[in-house]
Tab-separated table of C-alpha atoms in Angstrom:
chain	number	residue	atom	x	y	z
A	1429	MET	CA	37.799	89.706	91.823
A	1430	GLY	CA	37.616	86.033	92.881
A	1431	GLY	CA	40.668	86.448	95.056
A	1432	ALA	CA	39.246	89.578	96.688
A	1433	PHE	CA	35.977	87.833	97.558
A	1434	LEU	CA	37.760	84.722	98.862
A	1435	ALA	CA	40.254	86.647	100.912
A	1436	ALA	CA	37.505	88.752	102.497
A	1437	ALA	CA	35.446	85.507	103.177
A	1438	VAL	CA	38.360	83.631	104.791
A	1439	LEU	CA	39.297	86.559	107.077
A	1440	ALA	CA	35.606	87.149	107.978
A	1441	ARG	CA	35.206	83.430	108.936
A	1442	VAL	CA	38.270	83.561	111.130
A	1443	GLY	CA	37.125	86.800	112.741
A	1444	GLY	CA	33.630	85.455	113.262
A	1445	ARG	CA	35.041	82.669	115.469
A	1446	ILE	CA	36.566	85.144	117.847
A	1447	GLY	CA	33.667	87.585	117.751
A	1448	LEU	CA	34.976	90.289	115.481
A	1449	PRO	CA	32.757	92.195	112.984
A	1450	THR	CA	33.456	91.788	109.288
A	1451	ILE	CA	34.133	95.383	108.262
A	1452	PRO	CA	37.600	95.815	109.727
A	1453	LEU	CA	38.522	92.350	108.459
A	1454	PHE	CA	37.465	93.239	104.857
A	1455	ILE	CA	39.658	96.326	105.098
A	1456	LEU	CA	42.520	94.241	106.522
A	1457	ALA	CA	42.239	91.859	103.578
A	1458	GLY	CA	42.585	94.825	101.184
A	1459	ILE	CA	45.650	96.067	103.033
A	1460	LEU	CA	47.402	92.709	103.136
A	1461	LEU	CA	46.744	91.890	99.469
A	1462	GLY	CA	47.236	95.378	98.106
A	1463	PRO	CA	50.188	96.932	96.277
A	1464	HIS	CA	51.619	98.561	99.425
A	1465	THR	CA	52.214	95.302	101.284
A	1466	PRO	CA	54.893	92.676	100.521
A	1467	GLY	CA	53.736	89.245	99.383
A	1468	VAL	CA	50.726	88.300	97.219
A	1469	VAL	CA	49.300	91.336	95.359
A	1470	LEU	CA	45.827	90.828	93.855
A	1471	LEU	CA	45.549	94.290	92.372
A	1472	ASP	CA	48.297	96.770	91.476
A	1473	ASP	CA	45.872	99.666	90.979
A	1474	PRO	CA	42.947	100.131	93.451
A	1475	HIS	CA	41.118	102.076	90.725
A	1476	ASP	CA	40.505	98.762	88.909
A	1477	LEU	CA	37.688	98.215	91.495
A	1478	GLU	CA	36.424	101.830	91.465
A	1479	MET	CA	33.113	101.178	89.790
A	1480	LEU	CA	32.305	98.072	91.832
A	1481	SER	CA	33.366	99.933	94.995
A	1482	ALA	CA	31.047	102.768	94.170
A	1483	LEU	CA	28.230	100.333	93.580
A	1484	GLY	CA	28.971	98.872	97.027
A	1485	LEU	CA	28.729	102.298	98.575
A	1486	VAL	CA	25.410	103.019	96.788
A	1487	LEU	CA	23.884	99.689	97.991
A	1488	LEU	CA	25.080	100.245	101.566
A	1489	LEU	CA	23.264	103.608	101.766
A	1490	PHE	CA	20.275	102.365	99.796
A	1491	TYR	CA	19.883	99.537	102.331
A	1492	LEU	CA	20.047	102.073	105.231
A	1493	GLY	CA	17.304	104.050	103.557
A	1494	LEU	CA	15.129	101.034	103.222
A	1495	GLU	CA	15.478	100.300	107.011
A	1496	PHE	CA	14.740	103.936	107.964
A	1497	HIS	CA	11.124	105.153	108.101
A	1498	LEU	CA	9.927	108.696	108.686
A	1499	ASP	CA	7.318	107.310	111.041
A	1500	ASP	CA	10.180	106.146	113.363
A	1501	LEU	CA	10.756	109.709	114.364
A	1502	LYS	CA	7.121	110.088	115.411
A	1503	THR	CA	6.909	106.814	117.361
A	1504	GLY	CA	10.215	107.517	119.148
A	1505	GLY	CA	8.903	110.829	120.403
A	1506	ARG	CA	10.672	113.544	122.279
A	1507	LYS	CA	12.998	111.228	124.276
A	1508	MET	CA	14.488	109.642	121.150
A	1509	ALA	CA	15.149	113.092	119.499
A	1510	LEU	CA	16.635	114.387	122.760
A	1511	ALA	CA	18.933	111.363	123.240
A	1512	GLY	CA	20.007	111.372	119.547
A	1513	GLY	CA	20.566	115.121	119.529
A	1514	THR	CA	22.624	114.907	122.726
A	1515	TYR	CA	24.747	112.166	121.264
A	1516	LEU	CA	25.442	114.141	118.050
A	1517	VAL	CA	26.246	117.366	119.927
A	1518	LEU	CA	28.758	115.542	122.123
A	1519	ASN	CA	30.414	113.413	119.466
A	1520	VAL	CA	30.189	115.638	116.385
A	1521	GLY	CA	31.204	118.662	118.500
A	1522	ALA	CA	34.181	116.779	120.013
A	1523	GLY	CA	35.169	115.586	116.454
A	1524	LEU	CA	35.036	119.120	115.060
A	1525	GLY	CA	37.161	120.368	117.951
A	1526	PHE	CA	39.620	117.482	117.541
A	1527	GLY	CA	39.845	118.263	113.840
A	1528	PHE	CA	40.698	121.857	114.390
A	1529	ALA	CA	43.201	120.890	117.170
A	1530	LEU	CA	45.067	118.696	114.647
A	1531	GLY	CA	45.539	121.675	112.429
A	1532	TRP	CA	45.086	119.897	109.110
A	1533	GLY	CA	42.645	122.409	107.678
A	1534	THR	CA	39.075	123.561	107.941
A	1535	SER	CA	37.683	121.102	105.339
A	1536	GLU	CA	39.519	118.308	107.084
A	1537	ALA	CA	38.106	119.295	110.442
A	1538	LEU	CA	34.562	119.190	108.991
A	1539	VAL	CA	35.216	115.722	107.657
A	1540	LEU	CA	36.591	114.605	111.005
A	1541	ALA	CA	33.468	115.876	112.759
A	1542	GLY	CA	31.475	113.301	110.868
A	1543	VAL	CA	34.072	110.603	111.186
A	1544	LEU	CA	34.193	110.908	114.987
A	1545	GLY	CA	30.529	111.674	115.348
A	1546	ILE	CA	28.547	108.960	113.622
A	1547	SER	CA	28.193	105.349	114.779
A	1548	SER	CA	28.302	102.380	112.470
A	1549	SER	CA	24.711	101.068	112.207
A	1550	ALA	CA	25.929	97.835	110.667
A	1551	ILE	CA	28.295	96.994	113.546
A	1552	VAL	CA	25.871	98.289	116.193
A	1553	THR	CA	23.118	96.068	114.874
A	1554	LYS	CA	25.443	93.098	114.681
A	1555	VAL	CA	26.556	93.575	118.214
A	1556	LEU	CA	23.079	93.754	119.566
A	1557	VAL	CA	22.130	90.523	117.724
A	1558	ASP	CA	25.353	88.642	118.697
A	1559	LEU	CA	24.999	89.616	122.362
A	1560	GLY	CA	21.295	88.782	122.492
A	1561	ARG	CA	20.267	92.246	123.567
A	1562	ILE	CA	17.577	92.986	121.029
A	1563	GLY	CA	14.858	92.697	123.797
A	1564	ASN	CA	16.810	94.855	126.332
A	1565	PRO	CA	15.113	98.093	127.455
A	1566	GLU	CA	18.146	100.156	126.353
A	1567	THR	CA	18.071	98.749	122.842
A	1568	ARG	CA	15.164	100.966	121.735
A	1569	PRO	CA	17.047	104.153	122.646
A	1570	ILE	CA	20.193	102.857	120.896
A	1571	LEU	CA	18.263	102.208	117.726
A	1572	GLY	CA	16.540	105.623	118.179
A	1573	ILE	CA	19.929	107.338	118.269
A	1574	ILE	CA	20.923	105.563	115.104
A	1575	VAL	CA	17.714	106.828	113.421
A	1576	VAL	CA	18.531	110.407	114.456
A	1577	GLU	CA	22.037	109.891	113.128
A	1578	ASP	CA	20.637	108.827	109.803
A	1579	VAL	CA	18.645	112.018	109.503
A	1580	PHE	CA	21.697	114.071	110.443
A	1581	LEU	CA	23.751	112.047	107.914
A	1582	ALA	CA	21.511	113.179	105.004
A	1583	LEU	CA	21.736	116.887	105.992
A	1584	TYR	CA	25.482	116.673	106.817
A	1585	LEU	CA	26.447	115.118	103.485
A	1586	ALA	CA	24.332	117.572	101.537
A	1587	ALA	CA	26.025	120.488	103.327
A	1588	LEU	CA	29.516	119.050	103.090
A	1589	GLN	CA	29.546	118.233	99.366
A	1590	PRO	CA	29.698	121.911	98.142
A	1591	ILE	CA	32.529	122.546	100.589
A	1592	LEU	CA	34.541	119.570	99.401
A	1593	SER	CA	33.854	120.415	95.750
A	1594	GLY	CA	36.046	123.517	96.248
A	1595	ALA	CA	33.750	126.360	95.133
A	1596	ASP	CA	35.825	129.355	93.979
A	1597	SER	CA	33.835	131.982	95.894
A	1598	LEU	CA	31.171	132.459	98.544
A	1599	GLY	CA	28.583	133.075	95.767
A	1600	ALA	CA	29.558	129.888	93.945
A	1601	ALA	CA	29.375	127.953	97.252
A	1602	VAL	CA	25.856	129.350	97.882
A	1603	VAL	CA	24.793	128.401	94.383
A	1604	ASP	CA	26.199	124.851	94.752
A	1605	GLY	CA	24.698	124.482	98.114
A	1606	GLY	CA	21.309	125.758	96.958
A	1607	LYS	CA	21.385	123.390	94.004
A	1608	ALA	CA	22.238	120.428	96.301
A	1609	PHE	CA	19.589	121.295	98.893
A	1610	GLY	CA	17.029	121.863	96.120
A	1611	PHE	CA	17.565	118.486	94.756
A	1612	LEU	CA	17.589	116.872	98.229
A	1613	LEU	CA	14.309	118.661	99.028
A	1614	LEU	CA	12.826	117.294	95.748
A	1615	LEU	CA	13.809	113.771	96.750
A	1616	ALA	CA	12.440	114.290	100.296
A	1617	LEU	CA	9.083	115.458	98.878
A	1618	ALA	CA	8.999	112.433	96.564
A	1619	ALA	CA	9.655	110.196	99.600
A	1620	ARG	CA	6.963	111.945	101.606
A	1621	PHE	CA	4.171	112.363	99.060
A	1622	GLY	CA	4.999	110.125	96.061
A	1623	THR	CA	5.032	106.774	97.854
A	1624	LYS	CA	1.755	105.530	96.319
A	1625	LEU	CA	2.734	106.343	92.730
A	1626	ILE	CA	6.255	105.005	93.122
A	1627	GLY	CA	4.855	101.874	94.741
A	1628	LYS	CA	2.530	101.280	91.708
A	1629	LEU	CA	5.442	101.804	89.279
A	1630	MET	CA	7.674	99.338	91.166
A	1631	ASN	CA	5.014	96.727	91.921
A	1632	THR	CA	5.608	93.351	90.217
A	1633	LYS	CA	5.340	89.781	91.355
A	1634	ASP	CA	8.531	88.811	89.406
A	1635	ASP	CA	11.630	88.993	91.668
A	1636	GLU	CA	13.922	89.329	88.694
A	1637	LEU	CA	12.095	92.392	87.368
A	1638	LEU	CA	11.936	93.885	90.827
A	1639	VAL	CA	15.728	93.496	91.352
A	1640	ILE	CA	16.493	95.125	88.051
A	1641	SER	CA	13.981	97.935	88.676
A	1642	PHE	CA	15.223	98.951	92.162
A	1643	LEU	CA	18.860	98.631	91.142
A	1644	GLY	CA	18.289	100.820	88.110
A	1645	VAL	CA	16.480	103.469	90.100
A	1646	ALA	CA	19.077	103.511	92.957
A	1647	VAL	CA	22.063	103.701	90.688
A	1648	PHE	CA	20.439	106.202	88.306
A	1649	VAL	CA	19.350	108.599	91.045
A	1650	ALA	CA	22.830	108.242	92.706
A	1651	GLY	CA	24.426	109.377	89.487
A	1652	VAL	CA	21.988	112.287	88.952
A	1653	SER	CA	22.538	113.296	92.598
A	1654	GLU	CA	26.263	113.634	91.999
A	1655	TRP	CA	25.524	115.900	89.041
A	1656	PHE	CA	23.486	118.222	91.321
A	1657	GLY	CA	26.306	118.295	93.911
A	1658	VAL	CA	24.706	115.801	96.316
A	1659	ALA	CA	26.863	112.769	97.214
A	1660	ASP	CA	25.809	109.727	95.214
A	1661	ALA	CA	25.527	107.784	98.482
A	1662	ILE	CA	22.888	110.125	99.888
A	1663	GLY	CA	20.905	109.963	96.595
A	1664	ALA	CA	20.829	106.144	97.026
A	1665	PHE	CA	19.718	106.620	100.675
A	1666	MET	CA	16.819	108.837	99.581
A	1667	VAL	CA	15.729	106.205	96.996
A	1668	GLY	CA	15.800	103.554	99.710
A	1669	LEU	CA	13.689	105.890	101.884
A	1670	MET	CA	11.055	106.138	99.116
A	1671	LEU	CA	11.001	102.438	98.245
A	1672	GLY	CA	11.020	101.241	101.818
A	1673	SER	CA	7.588	102.842	102.442
A	1674	THR	CA	6.012	101.064	99.431
A	1675	THR	CA	4.197	97.766	99.449
A	1676	SER	CA	7.302	96.224	97.756
A	1677	GLY	CA	9.525	97.536	100.527
A	1678	PRO	CA	9.857	94.250	102.564
A	1679	ARG	CA	10.567	92.246	99.416
A	1680	ILE	CA	13.227	94.803	98.222
A	1681	LEU	CA	14.885	94.730	101.711
A	1682	LYS	CA	15.120	90.943	101.468
A	1683	LEU	CA	16.382	90.876	97.838
A	1684	VAL	CA	18.983	93.631	98.202
A	1685	HIS	CA	20.521	92.050	101.317
A	1686	PRO	CA	22.938	89.663	99.546
A	1687	LEU	CA	23.798	92.300	96.975
A	1688	ARG	CA	24.644	94.736	99.770
A	1689	ASP	CA	26.793	92.162	101.515
A	1690	ALA	CA	28.718	91.211	98.342
A	1691	PHE	CA	29.399	94.668	96.902
A	1692	GLY	CA	29.735	96.226	100.390
A	1693	ALA	CA	32.620	93.791	100.986
A	1694	ILE	CA	34.252	94.994	97.783
A	1695	PHE	CA	33.862	98.643	98.930
A	1696	PHE	CA	35.600	97.891	102.220
A	1697	PHE	CA	38.280	95.685	100.448
A	1698	ALA	CA	38.974	98.400	97.929
A	1699	PHE	CA	39.338	100.974	100.678
A	1700	GLY	CA	41.986	98.683	102.186
A	1701	LEU	CA	43.793	98.482	98.896
A	1702	SER	CA	44.321	102.236	98.948
A	1703	ILE	CA	45.890	102.191	102.410
A	1704	ASN	CA	49.652	102.082	102.670
A	1705	PRO	CA	50.522	100.474	106.071
A	1706	GLY	CA	53.717	102.534	106.089
A	1707	ASP	CA	51.507	105.683	106.544
A	1708	LEU	CA	49.732	104.375	109.665
A	1709	PRO	CA	52.693	105.031	112.075
A	1710	SER	CA	52.614	108.769	111.067
A	1711	VAL	CA	48.995	108.995	112.355
A	1712	LEU	CA	49.298	106.597	115.331
A	1713	TRP	CA	49.130	109.242	117.990
A	1714	PRO	CA	46.210	111.136	116.395
A	1715	VAL	CA	44.314	107.836	116.034
A	1716	LEU	CA	44.886	106.867	119.657
A	1717	ALA	CA	43.805	110.358	120.762
A	1718	ALA	CA	40.681	110.259	118.579
A	1719	VAL	CA	39.800	106.847	120.015
A	1720	ALA	CA	40.203	108.149	123.579
A	1721	VAL	CA	37.984	111.204	122.754
A	1722	THR	CA	35.329	108.874	121.237
A	1723	VAL	CA	35.286	106.537	124.221
A	1724	LEU	CA	34.958	109.531	126.617
A	1725	MET	CA	32.156	111.173	124.628
A	1726	ASN	CA	30.287	107.875	124.359
A	1727	VAL	CA	30.370	107.418	128.110
A	1728	PHE	CA	29.022	110.968	128.620
A	1729	ALA	CA	26.369	110.278	125.857
A	1730	GLY	CA	25.404	107.048	127.559
A	1731	MET	CA	25.002	108.844	130.923
A	1732	ALA	CA	22.829	111.460	129.283
A	1733	THR	CA	20.651	108.823	127.674
A	1734	ALA	CA	20.358	106.983	130.965
A	1735	LYS	CA	19.134	110.232	132.618
A	1736	ILE	CA	16.586	110.739	129.872
A	1737	TYR	CA	15.260	107.174	130.123
A	1738	SER	CA	15.946	106.647	133.852
A	1739	PHE	CA	18.321	103.733	133.273
A	1740	GLY	CA	20.680	102.184	135.778
A	1741	PRO	CA	24.496	101.756	135.467
A	1742	LYS	CA	24.230	98.440	133.521
A	1743	ALA	CA	21.982	99.881	130.748
A	1744	THR	CA	24.123	103.042	130.720
A	1745	ALA	CA	27.222	101.038	130.046
A	1746	ASN	CA	25.479	99.027	127.356
A	1747	VAL	CA	24.464	102.224	125.521
A	1748	SER	CA	27.965	103.685	125.799
A	1749	THR	CA	29.818	100.597	124.505
A	1750	THR	CA	27.350	99.485	121.828
A	1751	LEU	CA	27.387	102.836	120.010
A	1752	LEU	CA	31.172	103.043	120.088
A	1753	ALA	CA	31.844	101.512	116.677
A	1754	ARG	CA	32.618	103.620	113.637
A	1755	GLY	CA	32.550	102.040	110.194
A	1756	GLU	CA	30.853	102.531	106.798
A	1757	PHE	CA	30.033	106.238	107.175
A	1758	ALA	CA	33.553	107.133	108.172
A	1759	LEU	CA	34.900	105.275	105.087
A	1760	ILE	CA	32.383	107.093	102.849
A	1761	LEU	CA	33.817	110.333	104.146
A	1762	ALA	CA	37.359	109.066	103.532
A	1763	THR	CA	36.463	108.356	99.976
A	1764	MET	CA	34.885	111.802	99.516
A	1765	ALA	CA	37.894	113.498	101.108
A	1766	ALA	CA	40.318	111.574	98.862
A	1767	GLY	CA	38.337	112.590	95.787
A	1768	ALA	CA	38.353	116.259	96.904
A	1769	GLY	CA	42.149	116.191	97.259
A	1770	LEU	CA	42.229	116.934	101.007
A	1771	ASP	CA	45.134	116.160	103.327
A	1772	GLU	CA	46.681	112.754	102.437
A	1773	ARG	CA	46.846	111.856	106.169
A	1774	LEU	CA	43.100	111.650	106.348
A	1775	SER	CA	42.771	108.212	104.671
A	1776	PRO	CA	45.353	106.353	106.853
A	1777	PHE	CA	43.999	108.149	109.948
A	1778	ILE	CA	40.344	107.049	109.188
A	1779	ALA	CA	41.457	103.565	108.331
A	1780	GLY	CA	43.358	103.126	111.572
A	1781	TYR	CA	40.581	104.781	113.577
A	1782	VAL	CA	37.832	102.562	112.091
A	1783	LEU	CA	39.948	99.425	112.399
A	1784	LEU	CA	40.698	100.046	116.065
A	1785	LEU	CA	37.137	101.041	117.099
A	1786	ALA	CA	35.473	98.288	115.005
A	1787	VAL	CA	37.528	95.718	116.932
A	1788	LEU	CA	37.289	97.506	120.309
A	1789	SER	CA	33.497	98.126	120.204
A	1790	PRO	CA	32.224	94.475	120.197
A	1791	LEU	CA	34.870	93.578	122.786
A	1792	ALA	CA	33.862	96.457	125.065
A	1793	ALA	CA	30.137	95.830	124.590
A	1794	GLY	CA	30.640	92.206	125.674
A	1795	ARG	CA	32.374	93.443	128.863
A	1796	SER	CA	30.189	96.427	129.585
A	1797	HIS	CA	29.736	95.230	133.164
A	1798	TRP	CA	33.307	96.487	133.854
A	1799	LEU	CA	32.298	100.012	132.868
A	1800	ALA	CA	29.008	99.746	134.860
A	1801	ARG	CA	30.999	99.129	138.071
A	1802	ILE	CA	32.806	102.486	137.850
A	1803	LEU	CA	29.746	104.542	136.775
A	1804	PRO	CA	27.849	106.505	139.414
A	1805	GLY	CA	25.721	104.059	141.449
A	1806	GLY	CA	27.501	100.988	140.012
A	1807	ARG	CA	29.231	99.892	143.205
A	1808	ALA	CA	26.013	100.253	145.180
A	1809	ARG	CA	24.136	98.215	142.712
A	1810	ASP	CA	26.780	95.484	142.916
A	1811	ARG	CA	26.454	95.384	146.717
A	1812	GLU	CA	22.662	95.150	146.467
A	1813	THR	CA	23.018	92.236	144.021
A	1814	GLU	CA	25.445	90.494	146.412
A	1815	LYS	CA	23.054	90.909	149.310
A	1816	GLU	CA	20.160	89.483	147.279
A	1817	ALA	CA	22.319	86.482	146.344
A	1818	VAL	CA	23.160	85.611	149.974
A	1819	PRO	CA	20.840	82.782	151.212
A	1820	VAL	CA	18.900	83.506	154.403
């Protein structure tokens, strides 16, 4: 465990100096120090970290739930819903089509729809902060799209779980789906109407008691969710949604942050342990094709968002490149797919895809002006800027 944390920390420090996000570096640490790579092997069996990895996944989604508020949908209004919906239609639709084109199977195509369709909120947020774009006019639509993606994520995981569980018949699938949606609806009602009661139960001035309380609730509900056929991660997300709206929400957000970082690193590291680098060449061309599809769809989505908000080429390019990253959600789907016994090529494909885009996204975002020049109106805007710069 100590070696895992130290390896992840060293690589993350090195990556931070050259502007790379931590997620792909944590995965790389797992690959380099796992049983499938020559040299130092920290763990022979990735299952040794299974419980800690599951806790990391629960805390990642719990944190996302804390950051998300139902009121965000109201304040964002019609434009945010339209921009987010357009982004999902383009990217999830392209992912589904790409999955069927690969011919790996229907369940695999449904997983790939989510892998190619959902941005990494962790990397997107980090890119915005690192590039100093929090105050930019296009940042609000970017965050709005992430909010819409979070809502879609909850529904998508709830719908996907019964399919991956391998129900024996249509009737069994309907029962499993009904049970999952019923439990999800119960959690949603609790988040909507039970905030005051939950807030009173959680309220305490003692940080130690608060940490133990919210961890207990998040992990317990995650486990119960799995029993009802809802992914444990989405159960944790719903708990975060509930607690984030209570008076203790800001304190919980602050207290869970280091726990999320520590156990989240173990989740990504453990995923890297399960990857055999020898499998990556077999999915190289599908990975490159998927990256090309994602880049193209993000450019289209950026142009659509720009039309909705009346942005120019520069803001359009910023939207397109900032939302490019794929990360934690794709790896959650990879974990679910592996547990469901789907095509073995999915894990190395998702690992290669996430690694490539997680590195490409911050680099592309920092050079978005290159894309702005080739977008409609980009050249004209450059000429106007040059004219304004010429002294009279």
